mmCIF file of C-alpha atoms and ligand atoms in Angstrom:
data_model
loop_
_atom_site.group_PDB
_atom_site.id
_atom_site.type_symbol
_atom_site.label_atom_id
_atom_site.label_comp_id
_atom_site.label_asym_id
_atom_site.label_seq_id
_atom_site.Cartn_x
_atom_site.Cartn_y
_atom_site.Cartn_z
ATOM 1 C CA MET A 9 0.000 0.000 0.000
ATOM 2 C CA ALA A 10 1.284 3.444 -0.843
ATOM 3 C CA ASN A 11 2.084 6.059 1.721
ATOM 4 C CA SER A 12 -0.575 8.713 1.818
ATOM 5 C CA GLY A 13 1.382 11.825 2.668
ATOM 6 C CA LYS A 14 3.859 13.563 4.849
ATOM 7 C CA LEU A 15 3.853 14.044 8.579
ATOM 8 C CA ALA A 16 4.207 17.688 9.609
ATOM 9 C CA ALA A 17 7.543 17.970 11.383
ATOM 10 C CA GLU A 18 10.649 20.070 11.818
ATOM 11 C CA PRO A 19 13.037 20.748 10.236
ATOM 12 C CA GLU A 20 10.787 19.583 7.408
ATOM 13 C CA PRO A 21 7.779 17.338 6.800
ATOM 14 C CA VAL A 22 8.659 13.656 6.627
ATOM 15 C CA ALA A 23 7.134 10.854 4.567
ATOM 16 C CA LEU A 24 6.817 7.666 6.607
ATOM 17 C CA ASP A 25 5.800 4.201 5.544
ATOM 18 C CA TRP A 26 3.386 3.620 8.402
ATOM 19 C CA SER A 27 3.577 -0.143 8.020
ATOM 20 C CA ALA A 28 7.292 0.125 8.920
ATOM 21 C CA THR A 29 6.739 2.548 11.807
ATOM 22 C CA ALA A 30 6.523 1.797 15.530
ATOM 23 C CA LEU A 31 5.441 3.931 18.463
ATOM 24 C CA LEU A 32 8.215 3.864 21.080
ATOM 25 C CA ILE A 33 7.136 5.083 24.517
ATOM 26 C CA ILE A 34 10.081 5.654 26.816
ATOM 27 C CA ASP A 35 9.945 5.017 30.567
ATOM 28 C CA MET A 36 6.478 6.315 31.456
ATOM 29 C CA GLN A 37 6.922 4.668 34.851
ATOM 30 C CA ARG A 38 5.633 5.590 38.255
ATOM 31 C CA ASP A 39 9.282 5.857 39.379
ATOM 32 C CA PHE A 40 9.697 8.949 37.193
ATOM 33 C CA MET A 41 6.154 10.321 37.182
ATOM 34 C CA GLU A 42 4.982 10.040 40.788
ATOM 35 C CA PRO A 43 6.117 11.315 44.170
ATOM 36 C CA GLY A 44 8.250 8.829 46.093
ATOM 37 C CA GLY A 45 9.949 7.351 43.034
ATOM 38 C CA PHE A 46 13.417 7.524 41.542
ATOM 39 C CA GLY A 47 12.847 10.921 39.887
ATOM 40 C CA GLU A 48 11.822 12.584 43.118
ATOM 41 C CA THR A 49 14.636 10.989 45.103
ATOM 42 C CA LEU A 50 17.021 12.788 42.739
ATOM 43 C CA GLY A 51 15.506 16.080 43.865
ATOM 44 C CA ASN A 52 13.190 16.639 40.901
ATOM 45 C CA ASP A 53 9.709 18.144 40.713
ATOM 46 C CA VAL A 54 7.849 15.203 39.181
ATOM 47 C CA SER A 55 4.779 17.320 38.371
ATOM 48 C CA GLN A 56 6.766 18.685 35.410
ATOM 49 C CA LEU A 57 6.284 15.399 33.578
ATOM 50 C CA ALA A 58 2.483 15.137 33.776
ATOM 51 C CA ARG A 59 1.951 17.239 30.657
ATOM 52 C CA ALA A 60 3.212 14.429 28.402
ATOM 53 C CA VAL A 61 0.604 11.881 29.496
ATOM 54 C CA LYS A 62 -2.454 13.062 27.533
ATOM 55 C CA PRO A 63 -0.639 13.581 24.216
ATOM 56 C CA ILE A 64 0.944 10.130 24.516
ATOM 57 C CA ALA A 65 -2.414 8.578 25.429
ATOM 58 C CA ALA A 66 -3.988 10.102 22.313
ATOM 59 C CA VAL A 67 -1.221 8.822 20.028
ATOM 60 C CA LEU A 68 -1.272 5.432 21.745
ATOM 61 C CA ALA A 69 -5.010 5.123 21.118
ATOM 62 C CA ALA A 70 -4.520 6.004 17.443
ATOM 63 C CA ALA A 71 -1.624 3.567 17.129
ATOM 64 C CA ARG A 72 -3.746 0.800 18.651
ATOM 65 C CA GLU A 73 -6.604 1.679 16.305
ATOM 66 C CA THR A 74 -4.373 1.383 13.246
ATOM 67 C CA GLY A 75 -2.491 -1.728 14.378
ATOM 68 C CA MET A 76 0.873 0.014 14.634
ATOM 69 C CA LEU A 77 3.533 -1.811 16.633
ATOM 70 C CA VAL A 78 3.710 -0.284 20.117
ATOM 71 C CA VAL A 79 6.846 -0.647 22.239
ATOM 72 C CA HIS A 80 7.016 0.489 25.872
ATOM 73 C CA THR A 81 10.299 0.711 27.747
ATOM 74 C CA ARG A 82 11.038 0.636 31.457
ATOM 75 C CA GLU A 83 14.298 1.665 33.056
ATOM 76 C CA GLY A 84 15.200 -0.489 36.018
ATOM 77 C CA HIS A 85 17.399 -3.105 37.553
ATOM 78 C CA LEU A 86 17.369 -6.689 38.756
ATOM 79 C CA PRO A 87 16.658 -7.151 42.479
ATOM 80 C CA ASP A 88 20.291 -8.173 43.112
ATOM 81 C CA LEU A 89 21.503 -5.019 41.281
ATOM 82 C CA SER A 90 23.817 -7.173 39.161
ATOM 83 C CA ASP A 91 22.925 -5.037 36.111
ATOM 84 C CA ALA A 92 23.310 -1.721 37.934
ATOM 85 C CA PRO A 93 26.806 -0.279 37.587
ATOM 86 C CA PRO A 94 28.176 1.022 40.906
ATOM 87 C CA ALA A 95 28.892 4.295 39.109
ATOM 88 C CA LYS A 96 25.128 4.700 38.590
ATOM 89 C CA VAL A 97 24.037 3.530 42.036
ATOM 90 C CA GLU A 98 26.594 5.658 43.877
ATOM 91 C CA ARG A 99 26.103 8.832 41.852
ATOM 92 C CA GLY A 100 24.867 12.055 43.432
ATOM 93 C CA ALA A 101 23.210 12.490 46.774
ATOM 94 C CA PRO A 102 19.671 11.190 46.321
ATOM 95 C CA SER A 103 17.324 10.846 49.289
ATOM 96 C CA LEU A 104 17.054 7.132 48.419
ATOM 97 C CA ARG A 105 19.393 5.162 46.194
ATOM 98 C CA ILE A 106 18.540 2.602 43.511
ATOM 99 C CA GLY A 107 17.467 -0.544 45.364
ATOM 100 C CA ASP A 108 16.511 1.211 48.600
ATOM 101 C CA PRO A 109 12.969 0.633 49.913
ATOM 102 C CA GLY A 110 10.596 3.501 49.127
ATOM 103 C CA PRO A 111 6.854 4.146 49.220
ATOM 104 C CA MET A 112 6.364 2.369 45.864
ATOM 105 C CA GLY A 113 8.747 -0.491 46.646
ATOM 106 C CA ARG A 114 12.476 -0.640 46.026
ATOM 107 C CA ILE A 115 13.633 2.288 43.915
ATOM 108 C CA LEU A 116 13.992 1.474 40.188
ATOM 109 C CA ILE A 117 13.841 -2.285 40.699
ATOM 110 C CA ARG A 118 12.015 -4.571 38.289
ATOM 111 C CA GLY A 119 8.812 -6.019 39.681
ATOM 112 C CA GLU A 120 8.250 -3.219 42.190
ATOM 113 C CA ALA A 121 5.190 -0.982 41.966
ATOM 114 C CA GLY A 122 7.248 2.092 41.177
ATOM 115 C CA HIS A 123 8.940 0.385 38.256
ATOM 116 C CA ASP A 124 5.665 -0.222 36.469
ATOM 117 C CA ILE A 125 4.131 1.911 33.756
ATOM 118 C CA ILE A 126 1.521 4.463 34.818
ATOM 119 C CA PRO A 127 -2.094 3.218 34.539
ATOM 120 C CA GLU A 128 -3.062 5.769 31.849
ATOM 121 C CA LEU A 129 -0.551 4.271 29.412
ATOM 122 C CA TYR A 130 -0.526 0.681 30.579
ATOM 123 C CA PRO A 131 0.501 -1.833 27.891
ATOM 124 C CA ILE A 132 -2.111 -4.167 26.492
ATOM 125 C CA ASP A 133 -1.691 -7.673 25.090
ATOM 126 C CA GLY A 134 0.377 -7.708 21.930
ATOM 127 C CA GLU A 135 2.472 -4.680 22.854
ATOM 128 C CA VAL A 136 6.168 -5.056 23.492
ATOM 129 C CA VAL A 137 7.690 -4.116 26.845
ATOM 130 C CA ILE A 138 11.446 -3.680 26.925
ATOM 131 C CA ASP A 139 13.227 -3.650 30.273
ATOM 132 C CA LYS A 140 16.423 -1.669 30.059
ATOM 133 C CA PRO A 141 19.178 -1.080 32.576
ATOM 134 C CA GLY A 142 20.480 2.064 30.923
ATOM 135 C CA LYS A 143 19.269 5.322 29.515
ATOM 136 C CA GLY A 144 19.278 4.129 25.924
ATOM 137 C CA ALA A 145 16.642 1.554 24.995
ATOM 138 C CA PHE A 146 19.013 -0.394 22.717
ATOM 139 C CA TYR A 147 21.796 -0.909 25.259
ATOM 140 C CA ALA A 148 21.687 -4.431 26.744
ATOM 141 C CA THR A 149 18.139 -5.104 25.501
ATOM 142 C CA GLU A 150 16.392 -7.048 22.738
ATOM 143 C CA LEU A 151 14.894 -3.891 21.180
ATOM 144 C CA GLY A 152 16.983 -4.071 17.998
ATOM 145 C CA GLU A 153 15.970 -7.663 17.309
ATOM 146 C CA VAL A 154 12.301 -6.915 17.981
ATOM 147 C CA LEU A 155 12.258 -3.975 15.574
ATOM 148 C CA GLN A 156 14.030 -6.037 12.947
ATOM 149 C CA ARG A 157 11.547 -8.862 13.346
ATOM 150 C CA TYR A 158 8.662 -6.473 12.674
ATOM 151 C CA GLY A 159 10.406 -4.759 9.752
ATOM 152 C CA ILE A 160 10.471 -1.419 11.508
ATOM 153 C CA GLU A 161 12.405 1.437 9.875
ATOM 154 C CA ASN A 162 10.828 4.456 11.556
ATOM 155 C CA LEU A 163 10.180 5.312 15.190
ATOM 156 C CA LEU A 164 7.712 7.739 16.691
ATOM 157 C CA VAL A 165 9.417 8.453 19.992
ATOM 158 C CA CYS A 166 7.875 9.927 23.126
ATOM 159 C CA GLY A 167 8.225 9.590 26.900
ATOM 160 C CA VAL A 168 10.490 10.852 29.639
ATOM 161 C CA THR A 169 12.775 12.525 30.095
ATOM 162 C CA THR A 170 13.447 14.467 26.932
ATOM 163 C CA GLU A 171 17.137 15.094 27.444
ATOM 164 C CA VAL A 172 17.984 11.850 29.217
ATOM 165 C CA CYS A 173 16.355 8.605 28.080
ATOM 166 C CA VAL A 174 14.531 10.002 25.037
ATOM 167 C CA ASN A 175 17.631 11.717 23.645
ATOM 168 C CA THR A 176 19.910 8.779 24.440
ATOM 169 C CA THR A 177 17.545 6.355 22.720
ATOM 170 C CA VAL A 178 17.134 8.592 19.675
ATOM 171 C CA ARG A 179 20.906 8.834 19.327
ATOM 172 C CA GLU A 180 21.248 5.070 19.578
ATOM 173 C CA ALA A 181 18.447 4.591 17.044
ATOM 174 C CA ASN A 182 19.933 7.151 14.670
ATOM 175 C CA ASP A 183 23.240 5.280 14.570
ATOM 176 C CA ARG A 184 21.343 2.068 13.864
ATOM 177 C CA GLY A 185 19.644 3.588 10.829
ATOM 178 C CA TYR A 186 16.160 4.309 12.157
ATOM 179 C CA ARG A 187 14.291 7.449 11.166
ATOM 180 C CA CYS A 188 13.229 8.999 14.459
ATOM 181 C CA VAL A 189 10.364 11.430 14.854
ATOM 182 C CA VAL A 190 10.156 12.802 18.376
ATOM 183 C CA LEU A 191 6.780 14.057 19.586
ATOM 184 C CA ALA A 192 7.410 17.359 21.330
ATOM 185 C CA ASP A 193 4.270 17.359 23.490
ATOM 186 C CA GLY A 194 4.679 13.649 24.208
ATOM 187 C CA CYS A 195 8.005 14.247 25.949
ATOM 188 C CA ALA A 196 8.786 16.101 29.138
ATOM 189 C CA SER A 197 11.678 16.931 31.412
ATOM 190 C CA TYR A 198 12.031 17.954 35.036
ATOM 191 C CA PHE A 199 13.754 20.988 33.494
ATOM 192 C CA PRO A 200 11.620 22.788 30.871
ATOM 193 C CA GLU A 201 14.708 24.406 29.380
ATOM 194 C CA PHE A 202 16.341 21.001 28.892
ATOM 195 C CA HIS A 203 13.155 19.766 27.193
ATOM 196 C CA GLU A 204 13.315 22.650 24.761
ATOM 197 C CA MET A 205 17.026 22.250 24.065
ATOM 198 C CA GLY A 206 16.745 18.465 23.881
ATOM 199 C CA LEU A 207 14.267 18.850 21.040
ATOM 200 C CA LYS A 208 16.365 21.517 19.333
ATOM 201 C CA MET A 209 19.393 19.218 19.394
ATOM 202 C CA ILE A 210 17.457 16.574 17.478
ATOM 203 C CA LYS A 211 16.107 18.784 14.708
ATOM 204 C CA ALA A 212 19.056 21.203 14.255
ATOM 205 C CA GLN A 213 21.525 20.913 11.392
ATOM 206 C CA GLY A 214 18.881 19.649 8.991
ATOM 207 C CA GLY A 215 17.630 17.080 11.507
ATOM 208 C CA ILE A 216 20.955 15.697 12.707
ATOM 209 C CA PHE A 217 19.253 12.995 14.793
ATOM 210 C CA GLY A 218 15.765 13.092 13.282
ATOM 211 C CA TRP A 219 12.580 15.129 13.233
ATOM 212 C CA VAL A 220 10.383 16.799 15.833
ATOM 213 C CA SER A 221 6.627 16.637 15.395
ATOM 214 C CA ASP A 222 3.701 16.568 17.823
ATOM 215 C CA SER A 223 0.693 14.492 18.771
ATOM 216 C CA ALA A 224 -1.792 16.538 16.723
ATOM 217 C CA ALA A 225 0.220 16.049 13.548
ATOM 218 C CA VAL A 226 0.445 12.301 14.140
ATOM 219 C CA LEU A 227 -3.286 12.070 14.838
ATOM 220 C CA ARG A 228 -3.968 13.931 11.580
ATOM 221 C CA ALA A 229 -1.650 11.644 9.659
ATOM 222 C CA LEU A 230 -3.181 8.514 11.181
ATOM 223 C CA SER A 231 -6.795 9.581 10.746
ATOM 224 C CA PRO A 232 -8.739 7.195 8.492
ATOM 225 C CA GLU A 233 -8.950 9.645 5.597
ATOM 226 C CA ASN A 234 -5.161 10.151 5.565
ATOM 227 C CA ALA A 235 -3.575 6.915 6.703
ATOM 228 C CA THR A 236 -4.362 4.362 4.073
ATOM 229 C CA THR A 237 -1.253 2.415 5.050
ATOM 230 C CA ALA A 238 -1.532 2.341 8.788
ATOM 231 C CA ALA A 239 -3.012 -1.135 9.033
ATOM 232 C CA ALA A 240 0.354 -2.680 9.776
ATOM 233 C CA GLY A 241 -1.321 -4.959 12.285
ATOM 234 C CA THR A 242 -3.002 -6.945 9.569
ATOM 235 C CA SER A 243 0.361 -8.381 8.560
ATOM 236 C CA ARG A 244 1.373 -9.435 12.069
HETATM 237 N N1 TIU B 27 16.753 11.613 35.641
HETATM 238 C C1 TIU B 27 16.206 11.711 34.466
HETATM 239 O O1 TIU B 27 15.915 12.793 33.955
HETATM 240 N N2 TIU B 27 15.921 10.585 33.745
HETATM 241 C C2 TIU B 27 16.278 9.314 34.044
HETATM 242 O O2 TIU B 27 16.995 9.037 34.997
HETATM 243 N N3 TIU B 27 15.770 8.331 33.248
HETATM 244 C C3 TIU B 27 14.945 8.571 32.146
HETATM 245 O O3 TIU B 27 14.987 9.640 31.545
HETATM 246 N N4 TIU B 27 14.063 7.634 31.821
#
């Protein structure tokens, strides 16, 4: 099926084969989004991240409607911390360190309540969940193999935080040959200025790492009258 048109984006509109496009939602976990989690222990104001939830939810609903591959990631570590480098655990002066008991269970540990994805964006059957020990979603995970298996060439990337795990993942993806479109309103940072600069870094220099678009543009592109190719799910 032919592609039906271009997605509005900066530095320029981008034509995507929707059947080779996945929605990649980075680390929308309670540990980053809610009080008492990893993000707050680092001294951050977690309320800064709430603005990304509704735009992601809208794109997620559209992706589900069209059968697009959806991949969720979660940053976290094994209970014995064997995949947590001491340099990460020891860094800074957080109120609680990775692995310490907190109000949502042990901080940033797989299987704990705080490690899970927020209810508004909770994965459904058929969606991929990638557990990652690092900032980048490709490092020490099966993400590359999964994307290859589904024939994915393009990524719609959203999640938190813009300048940390979103940027790191986009850089990793860029080097692996994926076209990355980052959804500006579907990302957020504890530092609004870092959010803004994190997006600028992606789209500067002719789109050195990719494109920046937003949820409204994706919803327009995926609407039934525009997205004749979005039924990727029929081939899975
Ligand atoms: N601290 C911060 O901004 N982010 C992280 O530690 N991880 C992610 O961005 N997911």
